[in-house]
Amino acid sequence: MEPIKIGLLGLGTVGGGTVNVLTRNAQEIARRAGRGIQISHAAAKYFNPNLIHGLDQIIHISKDAWAVVNDPEVKIIVELIGGDTIARDLILKAIENGKQIVTANKALIAKHGNAIFKAAQNKGVTVAFEAAVAGGIPIIKALREGLTANHIHWIAGIINGTANFILTEMRTKGRNFEEVLAEAQACGYAEADPTFDVMGIDAAHKLTILASIAFGIPLQFDKVYTEGINHIDPIDVAYAQELGYRIKLVGITKHVDTGIELRVHPALIPEPCLLANVDGVMNAVLVQGDAVGSTLYYGAGAGSEPTASAVVADIVDVVRTLTTDPEHRVPHLAFQPKEMSNLPILSIEQVETAYYLRLNVEDKVGVMAGIASILATEGISIEAIQQKEQPDGAQWVPLIMLTHEVTELCMNKAIQRIETLEHVKGSVVRIRLEQLDS
Amino acid sequence: MEPIKIGLLGLGTVGGGTVNVLTRNAQEIARRAGRGIQISHAAAKYFNPNLIHGLDQIIHISKDAWAVVNDPEVKIIVELIGGDTIARDLILKAIENGKQIVTANKALIAKHGNAIFKAAQNKGVTVAFEAAVAGGIPIIKALREGLTANHIHWIAGIINGTANFILTEMRTKGRNFEEVLAEAQACGYAEADPTFDVMGIDAAHKLTILASIAFGIPLQFDKVYTEGINHIDPIDVAYAQELGYRIKLVGITKHVDTGIELRVHPALIPEPCLLANVDGVMNAVLVQGDAVGSTLYYGAGAGSEPTASAVVADIVDVVRTLTTDPEHRVPHLAFQPKEMSNLPILSIEQVETAYYLRLNVEDKVGVMAGIASILATEGISIEAIQQKEQPDGAQWVPLIMLTHEVTELCMNKAIQRIETLEHVKGSVVRIRLEQLDS
């Protein structure tokens, strides 16, 4: 069988990695796929010729992405430009032209996936997006195909490497957020504009996709509650560790009686949990299904070749299903389009979690009684309490509390009242706590 | 589309779990598969009616497995009998009858898979076997489809839950092998005949399958080096822990310059490695690919519903590819049948690993020099050395050494010579040590 012809859009980090992997492992990939895979046409605004050796001598490279999308020889378009404007227009045009699509673009899928998949379905083509979530970890395949037997209860993932790197450094070296971030930027681990990573937006894109596939709901990026790690104080990282927990930026989506939770925020995770031990830039996704129980998927969540690994796996998958009638292919969002559900997404006030609280209090009789009475009124029960030693000469002592599960609404009310108490100073620090058991 | 009809062979632990999952999640599974899945005919020597409620009222159950295999209405045969005699005959007959096959039978695939896949290929049917390795963890799918882009360097897996449970108890509670095994048998975690689990045979079946899929080599169960955990002394578990390692029964297969390593044995794993933290009955498989780097897959490796989760995922996969022409399906062993490789399997003497050694020596001048000189002659360099305190009144003291990597052949020679030394008592305890870095 003659090689399948690929059109490649973008030759940056992931595009370069894809070229290199397809070139280096060409023979081994063809031995698996039963067919060669050939990049026949590529477009990029610019690319580093040192990164991709001699590429322009073997394939046609231009700056015209539309020429690639309209090239009749090209059967599969691999979109590695990123962003959700030009990339969207190019993909929609490629679909109109009957091309199969492979993309690593999480923002695009999270925000415009519903429309893109509908267009693809109408045209009978596939849009594959394994590389959009957790880089090289085949988590989309695991959820969409490996766990089809299960009613999924919840997913919790460390799905942003930069945020995980920062929190790992804060814990292991006692450094503060700004210092680690600055170093990560200097080393190229973090983007010049780190907002997407540290504010949880990138993780929210990925969580949107995971939730949709797990529960058969439309992609609803705008409904994700998103909170970053920029406000995490090293003292809380240290106190959490003393209590047997690690603070991680997690994406959590949960199927509860009243609907679907969809939230990205820092959380305390118990140390014995594997997820708490995923350090540095690594990613991991923990899935709880009713039949399988807990399964965890771990690996590099970003980077040139790990992401390319997922892109190329998608290309092989697409090649394999070219002759399959579209209704026998794996549905884009795991569930058949007509079988999607409209389960409501809960607001963060409706979400129930346990909490870690840190207050600065005066070490006086009756202070604790006042706080405990407010918590009791709001139905919040205390799991553990620790009064730290008073720093020399300080009037205020840190008081740490772990609570049982309660709705965010009740916790908000309680904190608002506690902050008005005379012997409590400043704001209450509040970080959610997830036991992650079934 | 009308439901697909399944013939089920075996209604034991996994068979019962499969019925229960298919019944409980029927609607959700059909929403994914686009088609109902109906067990229309089942055969079992005996089954527990309390486990599978009202089953005999909805499906046809008999003791005649051949009637199921020959039932023209049945499109997919799900073999959950186990063993490699009757199960093999039934599967070969079902293939001859043009049925698709799903099986959880690791022994059968490891020992007779080459012939079974050949027969299936000739007939244009699929034999799916996700449940044969690591229960509910979709590791076959990850390796065969998720990592197609990669040249796989090595795989290391904790793929026997019983052995992992015993080693975990030995470490956390300081108990000895026989005691924990007896308890595991009493609780039903371990089989009445635990040989397959504790001697590494079950893990060797699974490793055979993983190696074949990773490297594109035929299944060669008879070439796996297999060593059990029955000789592990609690003192070595404790010493390993003092040195920052945990002892695990691992299946390791590695692509090295001279061929393929294929071995199951206890090994010291560094504590910071996630694999070292996989405890109790849980399983995990760590895969090292050239593009993706390290990825790890964790979950329940056995049990009724976790295994059923994999069986049902395979059924859905098979349903989806019913209309695909056979040459576009994922090849049974990941590589196209005509593209399999005949890389040699190395003997254990050719394998290079690091070692943990424990000797009982007399605390005398010159003893260490004698040992060190033998190691040096065999080209073995010492990474760390610890002389333990002499127990009160004892003439002999334990000497612990960690070595750098060396071939097993050299280590055998060195140990043989060391054991002849006058001031060394008894046998040298030797456990391999795996750093598991890339």
Short mmCIF file of N, CA and C in Angstrom, two decimals, chain A residues 1 21 24-25 28-35 136-138 141-152 213-216 272 274 277-278 282 286 290-300 305-306 308-310 312-314 316-317 319-325 327-331 334-336 338-341, chain B residues 1 21 24-25 28-35 136-138 141-152 213-216 274 277-278 282 286 290-300 305-306 308-310 312-314 316-317 319-325 327-331 334-336 338-341:
data_model
loop_
_atom_site.label_atom_id
_atom_site.label_comp_id
_atom_site.label_asym_id
_atom_site.label_seq_id
_atom_site.Cartn_x
_atom_site.Cartn_y
_atom_site.Cartn_z
N MET A 1 0.85 -1.19 0.00
CA MET A 1 0.00 0.00 0.00
C MET A 1 0.89 1.25 0.00
N VAL A 21 10.10 12.39 15.05
CA VAL A 21 9.65 11.05 15.42
C VAL A 21 9.23 10.25 14.17
N ARG A 24 12.62 9.42 12.39
CA ARG A 24 13.50 8.47 13.09
C ARG A 24 12.88 7.07 13.17
N ASN A 25 11.58 7.01 13.49
CA ASN A 25 10.94 5.71 13.70
C ASN A 25 10.07 5.27 12.52
N GLU A 28 9.70 1.46 12.04
CA GLU A 28 8.98 0.78 13.12
C GLU A 28 7.50 1.16 13.11
N ILE A 29 7.20 2.41 12.80
CA ILE A 29 5.80 2.86 12.75
C ILE A 29 5.08 2.15 11.59
N ALA A 30 5.75 2.06 10.46
CA ALA A 30 5.13 1.39 9.31
C ALA A 30 4.92 -0.10 9.57
N ARG A 31 5.83 -0.71 10.33
CA ARG A 31 5.66 -2.12 10.69
C ARG A 31 4.40 -2.32 11.53
N ARG A 32 4.05 -1.28 12.30
CA ARG A 32 2.82 -1.38 13.08
C ARG A 32 1.60 -1.01 12.23
N ALA A 33 1.70 0.15 11.54
CA ALA A 33 0.54 0.69 10.84
C ALA A 33 0.20 -0.08 9.56
N GLY A 34 1.17 -0.82 9.04
CA GLY A 34 0.94 -1.55 7.80
C GLY A 34 1.04 -0.63 6.59
N ARG A 35 1.55 0.56 6.82
CA ARG A 35 1.57 1.56 5.75
C ARG A 35 2.53 2.68 6.14
N GLY A 136 2.02 13.04 26.11
CA GLY A 136 2.25 11.69 25.62
C GLY A 136 1.44 10.60 26.30
N ILE A 137 0.76 10.91 27.40
CA ILE A 137 -0.03 9.89 28.10
C ILE A 137 -1.28 9.59 27.28
N PRO A 138 -1.50 8.33 26.92
CA PRO A 138 -2.69 8.04 26.10
C PRO A 138 -3.98 8.01 26.93
N LYS A 141 -7.44 7.87 24.87
CA LYS A 141 -7.70 6.50 24.43
C LYS A 141 -8.15 5.63 25.59
N ALA A 142 -7.49 5.79 26.74
CA ALA A 142 -7.86 4.97 27.90
C ALA A 142 -9.31 5.24 28.30
N LEU A 143 -9.67 6.51 28.39
CA LEU A 143 -11.03 6.87 28.82
C LEU A 143 -12.07 6.49 27.77
N ARG A 144 -11.74 6.76 26.52
CA ARG A 144 -12.73 6.66 25.46
C ARG A 144 -12.92 5.22 25.00
N GLU A 145 -11.84 4.42 25.11
CA GLU A 145 -11.91 3.04 24.62
C GLU A 145 -11.60 2.02 25.71
N GLY A 146 -10.62 2.33 26.56
CA GLY A 146 -10.19 1.34 27.56
C GLY A 146 -11.18 1.15 28.68
N LEU A 147 -11.97 2.19 28.98
CA LEU A 147 -12.88 2.13 30.13
C LEU A 147 -14.35 2.20 29.72
N THR A 148 -14.66 1.79 28.48
CA THR A 148 -16.05 1.87 27.98
C THR A 148 -17.06 1.13 28.84
N ALA A 149 -16.58 0.14 29.61
CA ALA A 149 -17.50 -0.67 30.41
C ALA A 149 -18.01 0.07 31.64
N ASN A 150 -17.34 1.17 31.98
CA ASN A 150 -17.54 1.78 33.29
C ASN A 150 -18.49 2.96 33.32
N HIS A 151 -19.19 3.06 34.42
CA HIS A 151 -19.80 4.33 34.80
C HIS A 151 -18.69 5.07 35.55
N ILE A 152 -18.22 6.18 34.98
CA ILE A 152 -17.12 6.91 35.61
C ILE A 152 -17.68 7.75 36.76
N ILE A 213 -15.68 13.49 27.74
CA ILE A 213 -15.48 12.10 27.34
C ILE A 213 -15.91 11.12 28.44
N ALA A 214 -15.70 11.53 29.68
CA ALA A 214 -16.04 10.63 30.78
C ALA A 214 -17.55 10.50 30.97
N PHE A 215 -18.25 11.64 30.84
CA PHE A 215 -19.67 11.65 31.21
C PHE A 215 -20.63 11.82 30.04
N GLY A 216 -20.09 12.01 28.85
CA GLY A 216 -20.97 12.17 27.70
C GLY A 216 -21.73 13.48 27.73
N PRO A 272 0.05 9.19 50.82
CA PRO A 272 0.12 7.82 50.32
C PRO A 272 -0.50 7.67 48.93
N LEU A 274 -0.82 7.90 45.09
CA LEU A 274 0.19 8.01 44.02
C LEU A 274 0.19 9.42 43.42
N ASN A 277 2.46 11.96 44.67
CA ASN A 277 3.88 11.70 44.43
C ASN A 277 4.31 11.98 42.99
N VAL A 278 3.42 12.58 42.23
CA VAL A 278 3.74 12.96 40.85
C VAL A 278 4.39 14.34 40.92
N MET A 282 5.96 16.38 35.56
CA MET A 282 5.18 15.21 35.14
C MET A 282 3.68 15.42 35.37
N LEU A 286 -5.95 10.37 37.43
CA LEU A 286 -6.54 9.29 38.22
C LEU A 286 -8.01 9.22 37.87
N ASP A 290 -16.81 2.56 38.08
CA ASP A 290 -17.54 1.66 38.99
C ASP A 290 -17.08 0.21 38.87
N ALA A 291 -16.64 -0.21 37.69
CA ALA A 291 -16.19 -1.60 37.54
C ALA A 291 -14.70 -1.72 37.82
N VAL A 292 -13.91 -0.86 37.24
CA VAL A 292 -12.45 -1.00 37.30
C VAL A 292 -11.86 -0.49 38.61
N GLY A 293 -12.59 0.37 39.32
CA GLY A 293 -12.02 1.03 40.51
C GLY A 293 -11.10 2.16 40.07
N SER A 294 -9.99 2.34 40.80
CA SER A 294 -9.05 3.41 40.47
C SER A 294 -8.04 2.95 39.43
N THR A 295 -7.83 3.75 38.40
CA THR A 295 -6.69 3.53 37.51
C THR A 295 -5.97 4.87 37.37
N LEU A 296 -4.66 4.80 37.18
CA LEU A 296 -3.87 6.03 37.06
C LEU A 296 -2.96 5.95 35.84
N TYR A 297 -2.81 7.08 35.17
CA TYR A 297 -2.02 7.18 33.94
C TYR A 297 -1.03 8.31 34.13
N TYR A 298 0.25 8.00 33.97
CA TYR A 298 1.32 8.92 34.34
C TYR A 298 2.31 9.09 33.20
N GLY A 299 2.82 10.29 33.01
CA GLY A 299 3.85 10.50 32.00
C GLY A 299 4.13 11.97 31.79
N ALA A 300 4.89 12.26 30.72
CA ALA A 300 5.23 13.63 30.40
C ALA A 300 4.02 14.29 29.76
N GLU A 305 8.79 15.79 21.90
CA GLU A 305 8.57 14.40 21.47
C GLU A 305 7.47 13.67 22.23
N PRO A 306 7.30 13.91 23.55
CA PRO A 306 6.15 13.27 24.20
C PRO A 306 4.82 13.66 23.54
N ALA A 308 4.49 14.74 20.46
CA ALA A 308 4.53 14.13 19.12
C ALA A 308 4.14 12.66 19.18
N SER A 309 4.50 11.97 20.27
CA SER A 309 4.13 10.57 20.44
C SER A 309 2.62 10.40 20.31
N ALA A 310 1.88 11.31 20.94
CA ALA A 310 0.41 11.25 20.87
C ALA A 310 -0.10 11.64 19.49
N VAL A 312 1.41 11.23 16.62
CA VAL A 312 1.67 10.14 15.67
C VAL A 312 0.74 8.94 15.93
N ALA A 313 0.47 8.66 17.21
CA ALA A 313 -0.48 7.58 17.53
C ALA A 313 -1.84 7.88 16.91
N ASP A 314 -2.25 9.14 16.98
CA ASP A 314 -3.51 9.54 16.35
C ASP A 314 -3.47 9.35 14.84
N VAL A 316 -1.77 7.18 13.16
CA VAL A 316 -1.89 5.74 12.88
C VAL A 316 -3.34 5.29 13.07
N ASP A 317 -3.97 5.75 14.16
CA ASP A 317 -5.38 5.42 14.38
C ASP A 317 -6.26 5.86 13.21
N VAL A 319 -5.34 6.46 10.14
CA VAL A 319 -5.03 5.64 8.97
C VAL A 319 -5.80 4.33 9.04
N ARG A 320 -5.87 3.75 10.22
CA ARG A 320 -6.53 2.45 10.38
C ARG A 320 -8.03 2.51 10.14
N THR A 321 -8.63 3.67 10.45
CA THR A 321 -10.09 3.74 10.32
C THR A 321 -10.54 4.43 9.04
N LEU A 322 -9.60 4.70 8.11
CA LEU A 322 -9.98 5.36 6.86
C LEU A 322 -11.05 4.58 6.12
N THR A 323 -10.97 3.25 6.21
CA THR A 323 -11.93 2.44 5.45
C THR A 323 -13.14 2.03 6.30
N THR A 324 -13.15 2.42 7.57
CA THR A 324 -14.28 2.07 8.42
C THR A 324 -15.42 3.05 8.16
N ASP A 325 -16.64 2.53 8.13
CA ASP A 325 -17.75 3.48 7.96
C ASP A 325 -17.84 4.34 9.22
N GLU A 327 -19.94 5.52 11.26
CA GLU A 327 -20.69 5.20 12.49
C GLU A 327 -20.08 4.06 13.29
N HIS A 328 -19.07 3.40 12.74
CA HIS A 328 -18.37 2.37 13.51
C HIS A 328 -17.06 2.87 14.12
N ARG A 329 -16.75 4.16 13.88
CA ARG A 329 -15.54 4.69 14.51
C ARG A 329 -15.84 5.06 15.96
N VAL A 330 -14.80 5.22 16.74
CA VAL A 330 -14.99 5.66 18.13
C VAL A 330 -15.54 7.09 18.09
N PRO A 331 -16.67 7.36 18.76
CA PRO A 331 -17.22 8.73 18.70
C PRO A 331 -16.23 9.75 19.27
N ALA A 334 -16.57 10.02 22.92
CA ALA A 334 -16.77 8.71 23.55
C ALA A 334 -18.21 8.20 23.43
N PHE A 335 -19.18 9.08 23.56
CA PHE A 335 -20.58 8.69 23.44
C PHE A 335 -21.08 9.05 22.04
N GLN A 336 -22.01 8.27 21.52
CA GLN A 336 -22.61 8.59 20.23
C GLN A 336 -23.23 9.99 20.30
N LYS A 338 -25.84 11.42 19.35
CA LYS A 338 -27.26 11.54 19.73
C LYS A 338 -27.50 11.05 21.16
N GLU A 339 -26.46 10.55 21.80
CA GLU A 339 -26.59 10.00 23.16
C GLU A 339 -25.93 10.89 24.21
N MET A 340 -25.63 12.13 23.85
CA MET A 340 -25.01 13.03 24.82
C MET A 340 -26.05 13.42 25.87
N SER A 341 -25.55 13.74 27.04
CA SER A 341 -26.44 14.04 28.16
C SER A 341 -26.36 15.52 28.50
N MET B 1 -29.77 -0.18 15.30
CA MET B 1 -29.06 -1.42 15.03
C MET B 1 -29.39 -2.45 16.12
N VAL B 21 -21.44 -6.38 35.00
CA VAL B 21 -21.12 -5.08 34.41
C VAL B 21 -21.97 -4.83 33.16
N ARG B 24 -25.55 -4.07 34.56
CA ARG B 24 -25.71 -2.82 35.30
C ARG B 24 -25.49 -1.59 34.41
N ASN B 25 -24.47 -1.65 33.56
CA ASN B 25 -24.12 -0.48 32.74
C ASN B 25 -24.59 -0.61 31.29
N GLU B 28 -25.35 2.73 29.49
CA GLU B 28 -24.18 3.59 29.29
C GLU B 28 -23.23 2.98 28.25
N ILE B 29 -23.09 1.67 28.29
CA ILE B 29 -22.21 1.01 27.31
C ILE B 29 -22.78 1.16 25.90
N ALA B 30 -24.10 0.99 25.78
CA ALA B 30 -24.73 1.13 24.45
C ALA B 30 -24.63 2.57 23.95
N ARG B 31 -24.70 3.54 24.87
CA ARG B 31 -24.54 4.95 24.47
C ARG B 31 -23.16 5.19 23.88
N ARG B 32 -22.18 4.44 24.34
CA ARG B 32 -20.84 4.56 23.78
C ARG B 32 -20.70 3.73 22.50
N ALA B 33 -21.11 2.46 22.59
CA ALA B 33 -20.86 1.53 21.48
C ALA B 33 -21.77 1.78 20.29
N GLY B 34 -22.90 2.45 20.50
CA GLY B 34 -23.84 2.69 19.42
C GLY B 34 -24.69 1.45 19.15
N ARG B 35 -24.62 0.49 20.06
CA ARG B 35 -25.29 -0.78 19.82
C ARG B 35 -25.38 -1.53 21.14
N GLY B 136 -7.84 -4.71 34.88
CA GLY B 136 -8.59 -3.58 34.35
C GLY B 136 -7.76 -2.48 33.73
N ILE B 137 -6.43 -2.51 33.89
CA ILE B 137 -5.58 -1.47 33.32
C ILE B 137 -5.50 -1.66 31.81
N PRO B 138 -5.85 -0.64 31.03
CA PRO B 138 -5.82 -0.83 29.56
C PRO B 138 -4.40 -0.75 29.00
N LYS B 141 -3.92 -1.88 25.17
CA LYS B 141 -4.33 -0.80 24.28
C LYS B 141 -3.30 0.33 24.27
N ALA B 142 -2.78 0.68 25.44
CA ALA B 142 -1.79 1.75 25.52
C ALA B 142 -0.56 1.39 24.69
N LEU B 143 -0.05 0.18 24.89
CA LEU B 143 1.16 -0.25 24.18
C LEU B 143 0.92 -0.42 22.69
N ARG B 144 -0.21 -1.02 22.35
CA ARG B 144 -0.45 -1.43 20.97
C ARG B 144 -0.93 -0.28 20.11
N GLU B 145 -1.63 0.68 20.74
CA GLU B 145 -2.20 1.79 19.98
C GLU B 145 -1.70 3.15 20.47
N GLY B 146 -1.60 3.31 21.79
CA GLY B 146 -1.25 4.63 22.33
C GLY B 146 0.20 5.01 22.10
N LEU B 147 1.08 4.01 22.00
CA LEU B 147 2.52 4.29 21.88
C LEU B 147 3.11 3.84 20.54
N THR B 148 2.26 3.76 19.50
CA THR B 148 2.73 3.30 18.18
C THR B 148 3.88 4.11 17.62
N ALA B 149 4.03 5.35 18.08
CA ALA B 149 5.08 6.22 17.53
C ALA B 149 6.46 5.86 18.04
N ASN B 150 6.51 5.05 19.10
CA ASN B 150 7.75 4.87 19.85
C ASN B 150 8.55 3.63 19.51
N HIS B 151 9.84 3.78 19.59
CA HIS B 151 10.71 2.62 19.73
C HIS B 151 10.74 2.35 21.24
N ILE B 152 10.20 1.20 21.66
CA ILE B 152 10.13 0.92 23.10
C ILE B 152 11.51 0.42 23.56
N ILE B 213 4.23 -7.53 22.15
CA ILE B 213 3.57 -6.33 21.64
C ILE B 213 4.53 -5.14 21.57
N ALA B 214 5.44 -5.08 22.51
CA ALA B 214 6.35 -3.93 22.55
C ALA B 214 7.39 -4.01 21.44
N PHE B 215 7.90 -5.22 21.21
CA PHE B 215 9.05 -5.35 20.31
C PHE B 215 8.75 -6.05 18.98
N GLY B 216 7.52 -6.52 18.82
CA GLY B 216 7.19 -7.20 17.57
C GLY B 216 7.89 -8.53 17.42
N LEU B 274 7.77 5.80 41.16
CA LEU B 274 6.35 5.51 41.44
C LEU B 274 6.11 4.01 41.57
N ASN B 277 6.13 2.44 44.82
CA ASN B 277 5.03 2.83 45.70
C ASN B 277 3.70 2.17 45.36
N VAL B 278 3.76 1.22 44.46
CA VAL B 278 2.55 0.47 44.10
C VAL B 278 2.43 -0.68 45.09
N MET B 282 -2.36 -4.06 44.10
CA MET B 282 -2.41 -3.25 42.88
C MET B 282 -1.28 -3.61 41.91
N LEU B 286 5.35 0.15 33.88
CA LEU B 286 6.13 1.32 33.50
C LEU B 286 6.75 1.03 32.13
N ASP B 290 11.15 5.84 23.24
CA ASP B 290 12.14 6.85 22.87
C ASP B 290 11.54 8.24 22.70
N ALA B 291 10.29 8.33 22.27
CA ALA B 291 9.67 9.64 22.09
C ALA B 291 8.96 10.10 23.36
N VAL B 292 8.17 9.22 23.94
CA VAL B 292 7.30 9.62 25.05
C VAL B 292 8.05 9.67 26.38
N GLY B 293 9.19 8.98 26.48
CA GLY B 293 9.87 8.86 27.78
C GLY B 293 9.16 7.82 28.63
N SER B 294 9.08 8.07 29.94
CA SER B 294 8.43 7.11 30.85
C SER B 294 6.93 7.37 30.93
N THR B 295 6.14 6.31 30.79
CA THR B 295 4.72 6.42 31.14
C THR B 295 4.40 5.25 32.04
N LEU B 296 3.45 5.46 32.94
CA LEU B 296 3.08 4.41 33.89
C LEU B 296 1.57 4.25 33.91
N TYR B 297 1.14 3.00 34.05
CA TYR B 297 -0.27 2.63 34.02
C TYR B 297 -0.54 1.82 35.27
N TYR B 298 -1.50 2.27 36.08
CA TYR B 298 -1.71 1.70 37.41
C TYR B 298 -3.17 1.33 37.62
N GLY B 299 -3.43 0.25 38.30
CA GLY B 299 -4.81 -0.11 38.64
C GLY B 299 -4.90 -1.51 39.21
N ALA B 300 -6.14 -2.00 39.33
CA ALA B 300 -6.37 -3.33 39.87
C ALA B 300 -6.03 -4.36 38.80
N GLU B 305 -14.77 -7.52 38.79
CA GLU B 305 -15.20 -6.41 37.92
C GLU B 305 -14.06 -5.66 37.24
N PRO B 306 -12.90 -5.48 37.90
CA PRO B 306 -11.79 -4.86 37.14
C PRO B 306 -11.44 -5.66 35.88
N ALA B 308 -13.46 -7.73 34.32
CA ALA B 308 -14.62 -7.60 33.43
C ALA B 308 -14.58 -6.27 32.67
N SER B 309 -14.07 -5.22 33.32
CA SER B 309 -13.95 -3.91 32.66
C SER B 309 -13.15 -4.05 31.36
N ALA B 310 -12.05 -4.82 31.42
CA ALA B 310 -11.22 -5.02 30.23
C ALA B 310 -11.92 -5.92 29.21
N VAL B 312 -15.15 -6.23 28.71
CA VAL B 312 -16.23 -5.48 28.04
C VAL B 312 -15.65 -4.44 27.07
N ALA B 313 -14.54 -3.80 27.45
CA ALA B 313 -13.89 -2.84 26.53
C ALA B 313 -13.50 -3.55 25.24
N ASP B 314 -12.99 -4.78 25.38
CA ASP B 314 -12.63 -5.56 24.19
C ASP B 314 -13.87 -5.89 23.35
N VAL B 316 -16.56 -4.12 23.07
CA VAL B 316 -16.95 -2.90 22.35
C VAL B 316 -15.99 -2.65 21.18
N ASP B 317 -14.70 -2.84 21.41
CA ASP B 317 -13.72 -2.68 20.33
C ASP B 317 -14.03 -3.62 19.17
N VAL B 319 -16.87 -5.03 18.42
CA VAL B 319 -18.10 -4.59 17.77
C VAL B 319 -17.80 -3.48 16.77
N ARG B 320 -16.93 -2.56 17.18
CA ARG B 320 -16.63 -1.42 16.32
C ARG B 320 -15.88 -1.80 15.05
N THR B 321 -15.10 -2.88 15.12
CA THR B 321 -14.29 -3.23 13.94
C THR B 321 -14.90 -4.36 13.12
N LEU B 322 -16.15 -4.74 13.45
CA LEU B 322 -16.78 -5.83 12.71
C LEU B 322 -16.84 -5.53 11.22
N THR B 323 -17.05 -4.25 10.88
CA THR B 323 -17.18 -3.91 9.47
C THR B 323 -15.87 -3.43 8.85
N THR B 324 -14.79 -3.38 9.65
CA THR B 324 -13.49 -2.97 9.12
C THR B 324 -12.85 -4.16 8.40
N ASP B 325 -12.23 -3.91 7.27
CA ASP B 325 -11.53 -5.02 6.64
C ASP B 325 -10.36 -5.42 7.53
N GLU B 327 -7.29 -6.21 7.38
CA GLU B 327 -5.94 -5.64 7.33
C GLU B 327 -5.88 -4.21 7.86
N HIS B 328 -7.04 -3.61 8.15
CA HIS B 328 -7.02 -2.28 8.77
C HIS B 328 -7.25 -2.34 10.27
N ARG B 329 -7.42 -3.55 10.81
CA ARG B 329 -7.57 -3.65 12.26
C ARG B 329 -6.20 -3.57 12.91
N VAL B 330 -6.20 -3.28 14.21
CA VAL B 330 -4.94 -3.26 14.95
C VAL B 330 -4.41 -4.71 14.96
N PRO B 331 -3.16 -4.93 14.55
CA PRO B 331 -2.64 -6.31 14.53
C PRO B 331 -2.63 -6.90 15.94
N ALA B 334 0.47 -6.02 17.72
CA ALA B 334 0.85 -4.63 17.48
C ALA B 334 1.55 -4.43 16.13
N PHE B 335 2.39 -5.37 15.74
CA PHE B 335 3.08 -5.28 14.46
C PHE B 335 2.36 -6.17 13.44
N GLN B 336 2.39 -5.76 12.19
CA GLN B 336 1.80 -6.58 11.13
C GLN B 336 2.47 -7.95 11.15
N LYS B 338 3.53 -10.02 9.05
CA LYS B 338 4.70 -10.25 8.19
C LYS B 338 5.88 -9.37 8.61
N GLU B 339 5.67 -8.52 9.59
CA GLU B 339 6.72 -7.59 10.05
C GLU B 339 7.28 -7.97 11.41
N MET B 340 7.01 -9.20 11.86
CA MET B 340 7.53 -9.61 13.17
C MET B 340 9.04 -9.81 13.06
N SER B 341 9.71 -9.64 14.18
CA SER B 341 11.16 -9.69 14.19
C SER B 341 11.62 -10.95 14.92
#
